[in-house]
Amino acid sequence: MAQVSRLRCVEAMALDPARLVVLYAELGQDGAERVISAAMEDLAGLLTTLEDTAKIAHRARLRATIAEICELAEQVGLTSMVRAARHLAQCVEQDDPVAQSAVMARLGRIAERSLTEVWDLGDLSS
């Protein structure tokens, strides 16, 4: 009898708190929270766009969306999300749909944890 193994993917999440400190120092609490909140909303929208664009395999739009994700994630210190998005860009450039699918799933897991972490860190949800 064959056994079924359950694999659980746990992504390491890296956050650059120094980037958040800089935002708070430059913009004050209210300004930083507005910027971070807007970035989080934009990232969520971009991730949805990325999934939709991947379904229709529009490579130019994929590259543009990935670049936007990298820029916003870097702005708020989501280093693991930036790294995963860059890996995704490599998969798109190499036209490797299997790797692209795997890295898209990885980016989604990292994004979920990263967005939650930033919200919690700054207590922006209240």
Short mmCIF file of N, CA, C and O in Angstrom, two decimals:
data_model
loop_
_atom_site.label_atom_id
_atom_site.label_comp_id
_atom_site.label_asym_id
_atom_site.label_seq_id
_atom_site.Cartn_x
_atom_site.Cartn_y
_atom_site.Cartn_z
N MET A 1 0.84 -1.16 0.00
CA MET A 1 0.00 0.00 0.00
C MET A 1 0.90 1.24 0.00
O MET A 1 1.83 1.35 0.78
N ALA A 2 0.61 2.14 -0.89
CA ALA A 2 1.39 3.38 -1.00
C ALA A 2 0.94 4.38 0.06
O ALA A 2 -0.23 4.48 0.38
N GLN A 3 1.91 5.08 0.58
CA GLN A 3 1.61 6.12 1.56
C GLN A 3 1.57 7.46 0.86
O GLN A 3 2.32 7.71 -0.08
N VAL A 4 0.71 8.30 1.35
CA VAL A 4 0.59 9.64 0.81
C VAL A 4 1.27 10.59 1.80
O VAL A 4 0.98 10.57 2.98
N SER A 5 2.17 11.36 1.27
CA SER A 5 2.85 12.35 2.11
C SER A 5 2.26 13.72 1.87
O SER A 5 1.96 14.09 0.74
N ARG A 6 2.10 14.45 2.92
CA ARG A 6 1.63 15.82 2.80
C ARG A 6 2.82 16.74 2.94
O ARG A 6 3.56 16.69 3.92
N LEU A 7 3.00 17.56 1.94
CA LEU A 7 4.08 18.53 1.97
C LEU A 7 3.51 19.87 2.40
O LEU A 7 2.48 20.30 1.91
N ARG A 8 4.20 20.51 3.29
CA ARG A 8 3.77 21.81 3.75
C ARG A 8 4.85 22.82 3.41
O ARG A 8 5.99 22.67 3.84
N CYS A 9 4.50 23.80 2.64
CA CYS A 9 5.47 24.82 2.25
C CYS A 9 5.46 25.94 3.27
O CYS A 9 4.43 26.54 3.53
N VAL A 10 6.61 26.16 3.85
CA VAL A 10 6.77 27.26 4.78
C VAL A 10 7.86 28.15 4.23
O VAL A 10 9.01 27.73 4.10
N GLU A 11 7.48 29.34 3.85
CA GLU A 11 8.43 30.27 3.24
C GLU A 11 9.08 31.12 4.31
O GLU A 11 8.40 31.67 5.18
N ALA A 12 10.38 31.25 4.21
CA ALA A 12 11.09 32.19 5.09
C ALA A 12 10.73 33.59 4.60
O ALA A 12 10.68 33.85 3.41
N MET A 13 10.43 34.46 5.52
CA MET A 13 10.03 35.80 5.17
C MET A 13 11.04 36.78 5.73
O MET A 13 11.35 36.74 6.90
N ALA A 14 11.57 37.61 4.85
CA ALA A 14 12.55 38.61 5.28
C ALA A 14 11.93 39.99 5.11
O ALA A 14 11.37 40.32 4.07
N LEU A 15 12.04 40.76 6.17
CA LEU A 15 11.53 42.12 6.20
C LEU A 15 12.67 43.03 6.64
O LEU A 15 13.42 42.69 7.54
N ASP A 16 12.81 44.16 5.97
CA ASP A 16 13.84 45.12 6.33
C ASP A 16 13.22 46.22 7.19
O ASP A 16 12.70 47.20 6.66
N PRO A 17 13.26 46.04 8.51
CA PRO A 17 12.63 47.04 9.38
C PRO A 17 13.31 48.40 9.27
O PRO A 17 12.68 49.43 9.52
N ALA A 18 14.57 48.43 8.86
CA ALA A 18 15.27 49.70 8.70
C ALA A 18 14.57 50.56 7.65
O ALA A 18 14.51 51.79 7.78
N ARG A 19 14.03 49.93 6.61
CA ARG A 19 13.31 50.68 5.57
C ARG A 19 12.07 51.34 6.16
O ARG A 19 11.73 52.47 5.84
N LEU A 20 11.37 50.63 7.04
CA LEU A 20 10.19 51.20 7.69
C LEU A 20 10.58 52.33 8.63
O LEU A 20 9.89 53.36 8.69
N VAL A 21 11.69 52.16 9.31
CA VAL A 21 12.17 53.22 10.21
C VAL A 21 12.44 54.49 9.42
O VAL A 21 12.09 55.60 9.84
N VAL A 22 13.07 54.34 8.25
CA VAL A 22 13.36 55.50 7.40
C VAL A 22 12.06 56.18 6.97
O VAL A 22 11.95 57.41 7.01
N LEU A 23 11.08 55.38 6.57
CA LEU A 23 9.79 55.97 6.17
C LEU A 23 9.17 56.76 7.31
O LEU A 23 8.69 57.88 7.10
N TYR A 24 9.18 56.19 8.50
CA TYR A 24 8.60 56.88 9.65
C TYR A 24 9.39 58.13 10.00
O TYR A 24 8.81 59.16 10.35
N ALA A 25 10.72 58.06 9.88
CA ALA A 25 11.55 59.23 10.18
C ALA A 25 11.33 60.34 9.16
O ALA A 25 11.27 61.53 9.52
N GLU A 26 11.21 59.98 7.89
CA GLU A 26 11.05 60.98 6.84
C GLU A 26 9.64 61.55 6.76
O GLU A 26 9.47 62.73 6.48
N LEU A 27 8.64 60.72 7.01
CA LEU A 27 7.25 61.13 6.77
C LEU A 27 6.42 61.31 8.02
O LEU A 27 5.28 61.77 7.94
N GLY A 28 6.96 60.95 9.17
CA GLY A 28 6.17 60.96 10.40
C GLY A 28 5.24 59.77 10.42
O GLY A 28 5.08 59.07 9.41
N GLN A 29 4.61 59.56 11.55
CA GLN A 29 3.77 58.37 11.70
C GLN A 29 2.60 58.37 10.72
O GLN A 29 2.37 57.37 10.02
N ASP A 30 1.87 59.46 10.64
CA ASP A 30 0.70 59.49 9.76
C ASP A 30 1.09 59.33 8.29
O ASP A 30 0.46 58.56 7.55
N GLY A 31 2.13 60.04 7.87
CA GLY A 31 2.57 59.96 6.48
C GLY A 31 3.08 58.58 6.12
O GLY A 31 2.75 58.04 5.06
N ALA A 32 3.87 58.00 7.02
CA ALA A 32 4.41 56.66 6.76
C ALA A 32 3.29 55.63 6.69
O ALA A 32 3.29 54.76 5.81
N GLU A 33 2.34 55.74 7.60
CA GLU A 33 1.23 54.78 7.59
C GLU A 33 0.39 54.92 6.33
O GLU A 33 -0.07 53.92 5.78
N ARG A 34 0.22 56.14 5.83
CA ARG A 34 -0.51 56.33 4.57
C ARG A 34 0.25 55.69 3.40
O ARG A 34 -0.34 55.01 2.56
N VAL A 35 1.56 55.91 3.36
CA VAL A 35 2.38 55.35 2.27
C VAL A 35 2.38 53.82 2.34
O VAL A 35 2.19 53.14 1.32
N ILE A 36 2.57 53.27 3.52
CA ILE A 36 2.60 51.82 3.69
C ILE A 36 1.24 51.21 3.37
O ILE A 36 1.16 50.20 2.66
N SER A 37 0.19 51.84 3.84
CA SER A 37 -1.15 51.35 3.57
C SER A 37 -1.44 51.35 2.07
O SER A 37 -1.96 50.36 1.52
N ALA A 38 -1.08 52.43 1.39
CA ALA A 38 -1.29 52.52 -0.06
C ALA A 38 -0.46 51.46 -0.78
O ALA A 38 -0.94 50.82 -1.72
N ALA A 39 0.78 51.26 -0.33
CA ALA A 39 1.65 50.25 -0.96
C ALA A 39 1.07 48.86 -0.77
O ALA A 39 1.08 48.04 -1.70
N MET A 40 0.53 48.56 0.40
CA MET A 40 -0.04 47.24 0.66
C MET A 40 -1.26 47.00 -0.24
O MET A 40 -1.41 45.92 -0.81
N GLU A 41 -2.11 48.01 -0.37
CA GLU A 41 -3.28 47.88 -1.24
C GLU A 41 -2.85 47.71 -2.69
O GLU A 41 -3.41 46.87 -3.41
N ASP A 42 -1.87 48.51 -3.11
CA ASP A 42 -1.38 48.39 -4.49
C ASP A 42 -0.75 47.03 -4.75
O ASP A 42 -0.95 46.44 -5.82
N LEU A 43 0.01 46.53 -3.78
CA LEU A 43 0.63 45.22 -3.94
C LEU A 43 -0.43 44.13 -4.06
O LEU A 43 -0.31 43.24 -4.91
N ALA A 44 -1.46 44.20 -3.26
CA ALA A 44 -2.53 43.20 -3.35
C ALA A 44 -3.17 43.24 -4.74
O ALA A 44 -3.41 42.18 -5.35
N GLY A 45 -3.41 44.43 -5.26
CA GLY A 45 -3.98 44.56 -6.59
C GLY A 45 -3.04 44.05 -7.67
O GLY A 45 -3.46 43.37 -8.62
N LEU A 46 -1.75 44.36 -7.52
CA LEU A 46 -0.77 43.90 -8.50
C LEU A 46 -0.64 42.38 -8.51
O LEU A 46 -0.43 41.77 -9.56
N LEU A 47 -0.74 41.77 -7.35
CA LEU A 47 -0.66 40.31 -7.28
C LEU A 47 -1.85 39.67 -8.00
O LEU A 47 -1.70 38.66 -8.69
N THR A 48 -3.01 40.28 -7.89
CA THR A 48 -4.19 39.80 -8.62
C THR A 48 -3.97 39.98 -10.12
O THR A 48 -4.25 39.06 -10.91
N THR A 49 -3.46 41.14 -10.51
CA THR A 49 -3.16 41.40 -11.92
C THR A 49 -2.15 40.40 -12.44
O THR A 49 -2.28 39.89 -13.55
N LEU A 50 -1.14 40.10 -11.62
CA LEU A 50 -0.11 39.15 -12.01
C LEU A 50 -0.71 37.78 -12.30
O LEU A 50 -0.40 37.16 -13.32
N GLU A 51 -1.58 37.31 -11.42
CA GLU A 51 -2.22 36.01 -11.62
C GLU A 51 -3.06 36.00 -12.90
O GLU A 51 -2.99 35.05 -13.68
N ASP A 52 -3.83 37.05 -13.10
CA ASP A 52 -4.67 37.14 -14.30
C ASP A 52 -3.81 37.18 -15.56
O ASP A 52 -4.13 36.54 -16.56
N THR A 53 -2.74 37.94 -15.51
CA THR A 53 -1.85 38.09 -16.66
C THR A 53 -1.13 36.78 -16.95
O THR A 53 -0.93 36.42 -18.12
N ALA A 54 -0.76 36.06 -15.92
CA ALA A 54 -0.09 34.77 -16.12
C ALA A 54 -1.01 33.78 -16.82
O ALA A 54 -0.56 32.97 -17.64
N LYS A 55 -2.30 33.85 -16.54
CA LYS A 55 -3.26 32.94 -17.16
C LYS A 55 -3.32 33.13 -18.67
O LYS A 55 -3.54 32.17 -19.41
N ILE A 56 -3.14 34.37 -19.12
CA ILE A 56 -3.20 34.62 -20.56
C ILE A 56 -1.81 34.68 -21.19
O ILE A 56 -1.67 34.91 -22.39
N ALA A 57 -0.79 34.47 -20.35
CA ALA A 57 0.61 34.38 -20.81
C ALA A 57 1.05 35.61 -21.60
O ALA A 57 1.71 35.50 -22.62
N HIS A 58 0.72 36.78 -21.10
CA HIS A 58 1.14 38.03 -21.73
C HIS A 58 2.47 38.45 -21.09
O HIS A 58 2.50 39.11 -20.05
N ARG A 59 3.56 38.07 -21.73
CA ARG A 59 4.89 38.22 -21.14
C ARG A 59 5.27 39.67 -20.88
O ARG A 59 5.86 39.99 -19.83
N ALA A 60 4.97 40.59 -21.79
CA ALA A 60 5.35 41.99 -21.59
C ALA A 60 4.63 42.57 -20.37
O ALA A 60 5.23 43.27 -19.55
N ARG A 61 3.35 42.25 -20.26
CA ARG A 61 2.59 42.74 -19.10
C ARG A 61 3.06 42.06 -17.82
O ARG A 61 3.09 42.69 -16.76
N LEU A 62 3.43 40.79 -17.89
CA LEU A 62 3.98 40.10 -16.73
C LEU A 62 5.24 40.81 -16.23
O LEU A 62 5.38 41.08 -15.04
N ARG A 63 6.14 41.10 -17.16
CA ARG A 63 7.38 41.77 -16.78
C ARG A 63 7.11 43.13 -16.14
O ARG A 63 7.73 43.48 -15.13
N ALA A 64 6.19 43.88 -16.70
CA ALA A 64 5.86 45.21 -16.16
C ALA A 64 5.25 45.10 -14.76
O ALA A 64 5.61 45.87 -13.86
N THR A 65 4.37 44.14 -14.59
CA THR A 65 3.73 43.96 -13.28
C THR A 65 4.73 43.50 -12.24
O THR A 65 4.73 43.98 -11.10
N ILE A 66 5.62 42.61 -12.62
CA ILE A 66 6.67 42.15 -11.70
C ILE A 66 7.56 43.32 -11.30
O ILE A 66 7.92 43.46 -10.12
N ALA A 67 7.90 44.17 -12.24
CA ALA A 67 8.74 45.34 -11.93
C ALA A 67 8.03 46.25 -10.94
O ALA A 67 8.67 46.78 -10.00
N GLU A 68 6.73 46.45 -11.10
CA GLU A 68 5.97 47.28 -10.16
C GLU A 68 5.94 46.65 -8.78
O GLU A 68 6.06 47.35 -7.77
N ILE A 69 5.77 45.33 -8.73
CA ILE A 69 5.76 44.63 -7.44
C ILE A 69 7.11 44.82 -6.75
O ILE A 69 7.16 45.12 -5.56
N CYS A 70 8.19 44.65 -7.49
CA CYS A 70 9.53 44.82 -6.91
C CYS A 70 9.70 46.23 -6.34
O CYS A 70 10.20 46.40 -5.23
N GLU A 71 9.29 47.21 -7.10
CA GLU A 71 9.46 48.61 -6.68
C GLU A 71 8.68 48.90 -5.39
O GLU A 71 9.22 49.47 -4.44
N LEU A 72 7.43 48.50 -5.35
CA LEU A 72 6.61 48.76 -4.16
C LEU A 72 7.09 47.95 -2.96
O LEU A 72 7.16 48.47 -1.84
N ALA A 73 7.40 46.68 -3.18
CA ALA A 73 7.85 45.83 -2.07
C ALA A 73 9.16 46.36 -1.50
O ALA A 73 9.36 46.36 -0.28
N GLU A 74 10.03 46.83 -2.36
CA GLU A 74 11.30 47.39 -1.90
C GLU A 74 11.07 48.66 -1.09
O GLU A 74 11.73 48.91 -0.09
N GLN A 75 10.11 49.46 -1.52
CA GLN A 75 9.79 50.72 -0.85
C GLN A 75 9.43 50.51 0.62
O GLN A 75 9.76 51.34 1.46
N VAL A 76 8.76 49.39 0.92
CA VAL A 76 8.33 49.14 2.30
C VAL A 76 9.13 48.03 2.97
O VAL A 76 8.74 47.53 4.03
N GLY A 77 10.24 47.62 2.37
CA GLY A 77 11.17 46.70 3.02
C GLY A 77 10.81 45.23 2.95
O GLY A 77 11.30 44.44 3.77
N LEU A 78 10.01 44.82 1.98
CA LEU A 78 9.64 43.41 1.85
C LEU A 78 10.68 42.68 1.00
O LEU A 78 10.45 42.34 -0.16
N THR A 79 11.83 42.41 1.59
CA THR A 79 12.96 41.88 0.84
C THR A 79 12.72 40.48 0.28
O THR A 79 13.14 40.18 -0.84
N SER A 80 12.05 39.62 1.02
CA SER A 80 11.80 38.27 0.50
C SER A 80 10.81 38.32 -0.67
O SER A 80 10.91 37.53 -1.61
N MET A 81 9.89 39.25 -0.62
CA MET A 81 8.94 39.40 -1.71
C MET A 81 9.65 39.92 -2.97
O MET A 81 9.38 39.45 -4.08
N VAL A 82 10.57 40.84 -2.79
CA VAL A 82 11.36 41.35 -3.92
C VAL A 82 12.16 40.21 -4.54
O VAL A 82 12.19 40.05 -5.76
N ARG A 83 12.79 39.42 -3.70
CA ARG A 83 13.62 38.31 -4.19
C ARG A 83 12.78 37.30 -4.99
O ARG A 83 13.16 36.88 -6.08
N ALA A 84 11.61 36.95 -4.46
CA ALA A 84 10.73 36.00 -5.16
C ALA A 84 10.23 36.59 -6.48
O ALA A 84 10.17 35.89 -7.50
N ALA A 85 9.91 37.86 -6.49
CA ALA A 85 9.44 38.51 -7.72
C ALA A 85 10.56 38.54 -8.77
O ALA A 85 10.31 38.32 -9.96
N ARG A 86 11.78 38.76 -8.34
CA ARG A 86 12.91 38.74 -9.28
C ARG A 86 13.14 37.34 -9.84
O ARG A 86 13.46 37.18 -11.01
N HIS A 87 12.95 36.33 -9.00
CA HIS A 87 13.06 34.95 -9.49
C HIS A 87 11.96 34.67 -10.51
O HIS A 87 12.19 34.00 -11.52
N LEU A 88 10.78 35.21 -10.26
CA LEU A 88 9.68 35.05 -11.21
C LEU A 88 10.02 35.71 -12.54
O LEU A 88 9.76 35.15 -13.61
N ALA A 89 10.62 36.88 -12.48
CA ALA A 89 11.03 37.58 -13.71
C ALA A 89 12.00 36.72 -14.52
O ALA A 89 11.91 36.66 -15.75
N GLN A 90 12.90 36.04 -13.83
CA GLN A 90 13.85 35.15 -14.52
C GLN A 90 13.12 34.01 -15.21
O GLN A 90 13.45 33.63 -16.34
N CYS A 91 12.11 33.46 -14.55
CA CYS A 91 11.33 32.37 -15.15
C CYS A 91 10.60 32.85 -16.40
O CYS A 91 10.53 32.13 -17.40
N VAL A 92 10.06 34.05 -16.33
CA VAL A 92 9.36 34.62 -17.49
C VAL A 92 10.34 34.82 -18.63
O VAL A 92 10.06 34.47 -19.78
N GLU A 93 11.52 35.38 -18.32
CA GLU A 93 12.53 35.62 -19.35
C GLU A 93 13.00 34.31 -20.00
O GLU A 93 13.29 34.26 -21.19
N GLN A 94 13.11 33.26 -19.20
CA GLN A 94 13.57 31.97 -19.71
C GLN A 94 12.44 31.16 -20.34
O GLN A 94 12.66 30.06 -20.83
N ASP A 95 11.23 31.72 -20.31
CA ASP A 95 10.05 31.06 -20.87
C ASP A 95 9.90 29.64 -20.33
O ASP A 95 9.77 28.67 -21.08
N ASP A 96 9.93 29.54 -19.00
CA ASP A 96 9.83 28.26 -18.31
C ASP A 96 8.51 28.22 -17.53
O ASP A 96 8.44 28.66 -16.39
N PRO A 97 7.45 27.73 -18.16
CA PRO A 97 6.13 27.77 -17.52
C PRO A 97 6.02 26.93 -16.24
O PRO A 97 5.27 27.29 -15.34
N VAL A 98 6.77 25.84 -16.16
CA VAL A 98 6.71 25.01 -14.95
C VAL A 98 7.34 25.76 -13.78
O VAL A 98 6.75 25.87 -12.70
N ALA A 99 8.52 26.29 -14.00
CA ALA A 99 9.19 27.07 -12.95
C ALA A 99 8.38 28.31 -12.62
O ALA A 99 8.25 28.70 -11.45
N GLN A 100 7.82 28.93 -13.64
CA GLN A 100 7.02 30.15 -13.43
C GLN A 100 5.84 29.85 -12.51
O GLN A 100 5.56 30.61 -11.58
N SER A 101 5.17 28.74 -12.75
CA SER A 101 4.03 28.37 -11.91
C SER A 101 4.46 28.14 -10.46
O SER A 101 3.79 28.58 -9.53
N ALA A 102 5.58 27.45 -10.29
CA ALA A 102 6.07 27.18 -8.94
C ALA A 102 6.47 28.47 -8.23
O ALA A 102 6.16 28.66 -7.05
N VAL A 103 7.15 29.35 -8.93
CA VAL A 103 7.60 30.60 -8.31
C VAL A 103 6.42 31.53 -8.07
O VAL A 103 6.40 32.26 -7.08
N MET A 104 5.39 31.48 -8.92
CA MET A 104 4.17 32.26 -8.67
C MET A 104 3.53 31.82 -7.35
O MET A 104 3.11 32.66 -6.56
N ALA A 105 3.47 30.52 -7.14
CA ALA A 105 2.89 30.00 -5.89
C ALA A 105 3.74 30.44 -4.71
O ALA A 105 3.21 30.84 -3.66
N ARG A 106 5.06 30.38 -4.87
CA ARG A 106 5.98 30.82 -3.81
C ARG A 106 5.78 32.30 -3.52
O ARG A 106 5.69 32.71 -2.36
N LEU A 107 5.69 33.12 -4.56
CA LEU A 107 5.47 34.55 -4.38
C LEU A 107 4.16 34.81 -3.65
O LEU A 107 4.08 35.66 -2.76
N GLY A 108 3.14 34.05 -3.98
CA GLY A 108 1.85 34.21 -3.30
C GLY A 108 1.95 33.91 -1.82
O GLY A 108 1.40 34.65 -0.99
N ARG A 109 2.66 32.84 -1.47
CA ARG A 109 2.82 32.49 -0.05
C ARG A 109 3.62 33.57 0.68
O ARG A 109 3.27 33.98 1.79
N ILE A 110 4.68 34.02 0.06
CA ILE A 110 5.52 35.05 0.68
C ILE A 110 4.73 36.35 0.80
O ILE A 110 4.79 37.03 1.83
N ALA A 111 3.99 36.69 -0.23
CA ALA A 111 3.22 37.93 -0.21
C ALA A 111 2.20 37.92 0.93
O ALA A 111 2.06 38.90 1.66
N GLU A 112 1.52 36.80 1.08
CA GLU A 112 0.53 36.70 2.15
C GLU A 112 1.16 36.93 3.51
O GLU A 112 0.67 37.73 4.31
N ARG A 113 2.26 36.26 3.76
CA ARG A 113 2.94 36.43 5.05
C ARG A 113 3.54 37.82 5.19
O ARG A 113 3.50 38.42 6.26
N SER A 114 4.12 38.35 4.11
CA SER A 114 4.77 39.65 4.16
C SER A 114 3.77 40.77 4.42
O SER A 114 4.01 41.65 5.25
N LEU A 115 2.66 40.74 3.72
CA LEU A 115 1.66 41.79 3.89
C LEU A 115 1.10 41.77 5.31
O LEU A 115 0.94 42.80 5.94
N THR A 116 0.85 40.57 5.83
CA THR A 116 0.36 40.44 7.20
C THR A 116 1.39 40.96 8.19
O THR A 116 1.05 41.68 9.12
N GLU A 117 2.65 40.62 7.96
CA GLU A 117 3.73 41.05 8.86
C GLU A 117 3.85 42.56 8.91
O GLU A 117 3.99 43.15 9.97
N VAL A 118 3.79 43.21 7.76
CA VAL A 118 3.90 44.67 7.73
C VAL A 118 2.71 45.31 8.41
O VAL A 118 2.86 46.25 9.19
N TRP A 119 1.52 44.81 8.15
CA TRP A 119 0.33 45.34 8.82
C TRP A 119 0.48 45.20 10.34
O TRP A 119 0.21 46.14 11.08
N ASP A 120 0.89 44.02 10.79
CA ASP A 120 1.05 43.78 12.22
C ASP A 120 2.15 44.62 12.83
O ASP A 120 2.02 45.14 13.93
N LEU A 121 3.26 44.74 12.11
CA LEU A 121 4.40 45.48 12.62
C LEU A 121 4.06 46.94 12.85
O LEU A 121 4.40 47.52 13.88
N GLY A 122 3.35 47.51 11.92
CA GLY A 122 2.98 48.92 12.07
C GLY A 122 1.62 49.14 12.68
O GLY A 122 1.19 50.26 12.87
N ASP A 123 0.93 48.04 13.04
CA ASP A 123 -0.43 48.10 13.55
C ASP A 123 -1.28 49.00 12.66
O ASP A 123 -1.99 49.88 13.13
N LEU A 124 -1.18 48.79 11.34
CA LEU A 124 -1.85 49.64 10.37
C LEU A 124 -3.29 49.21 10.14
O LEU A 124 -4.04 49.92 9.48
N SER A 125 -3.65 48.08 10.65
CA SER A 125 -4.99 47.58 10.37
C SER A 125 -6.05 48.26 11.21
O SER A 125 -7.23 48.12 10.97
N SER A 126 -5.66 49.01 12.23
CA SER A 126 -6.67 49.65 13.08
C SER A 126 -6.88 51.09 12.69
O SER A 126 -6.19 51.69 11.96
#
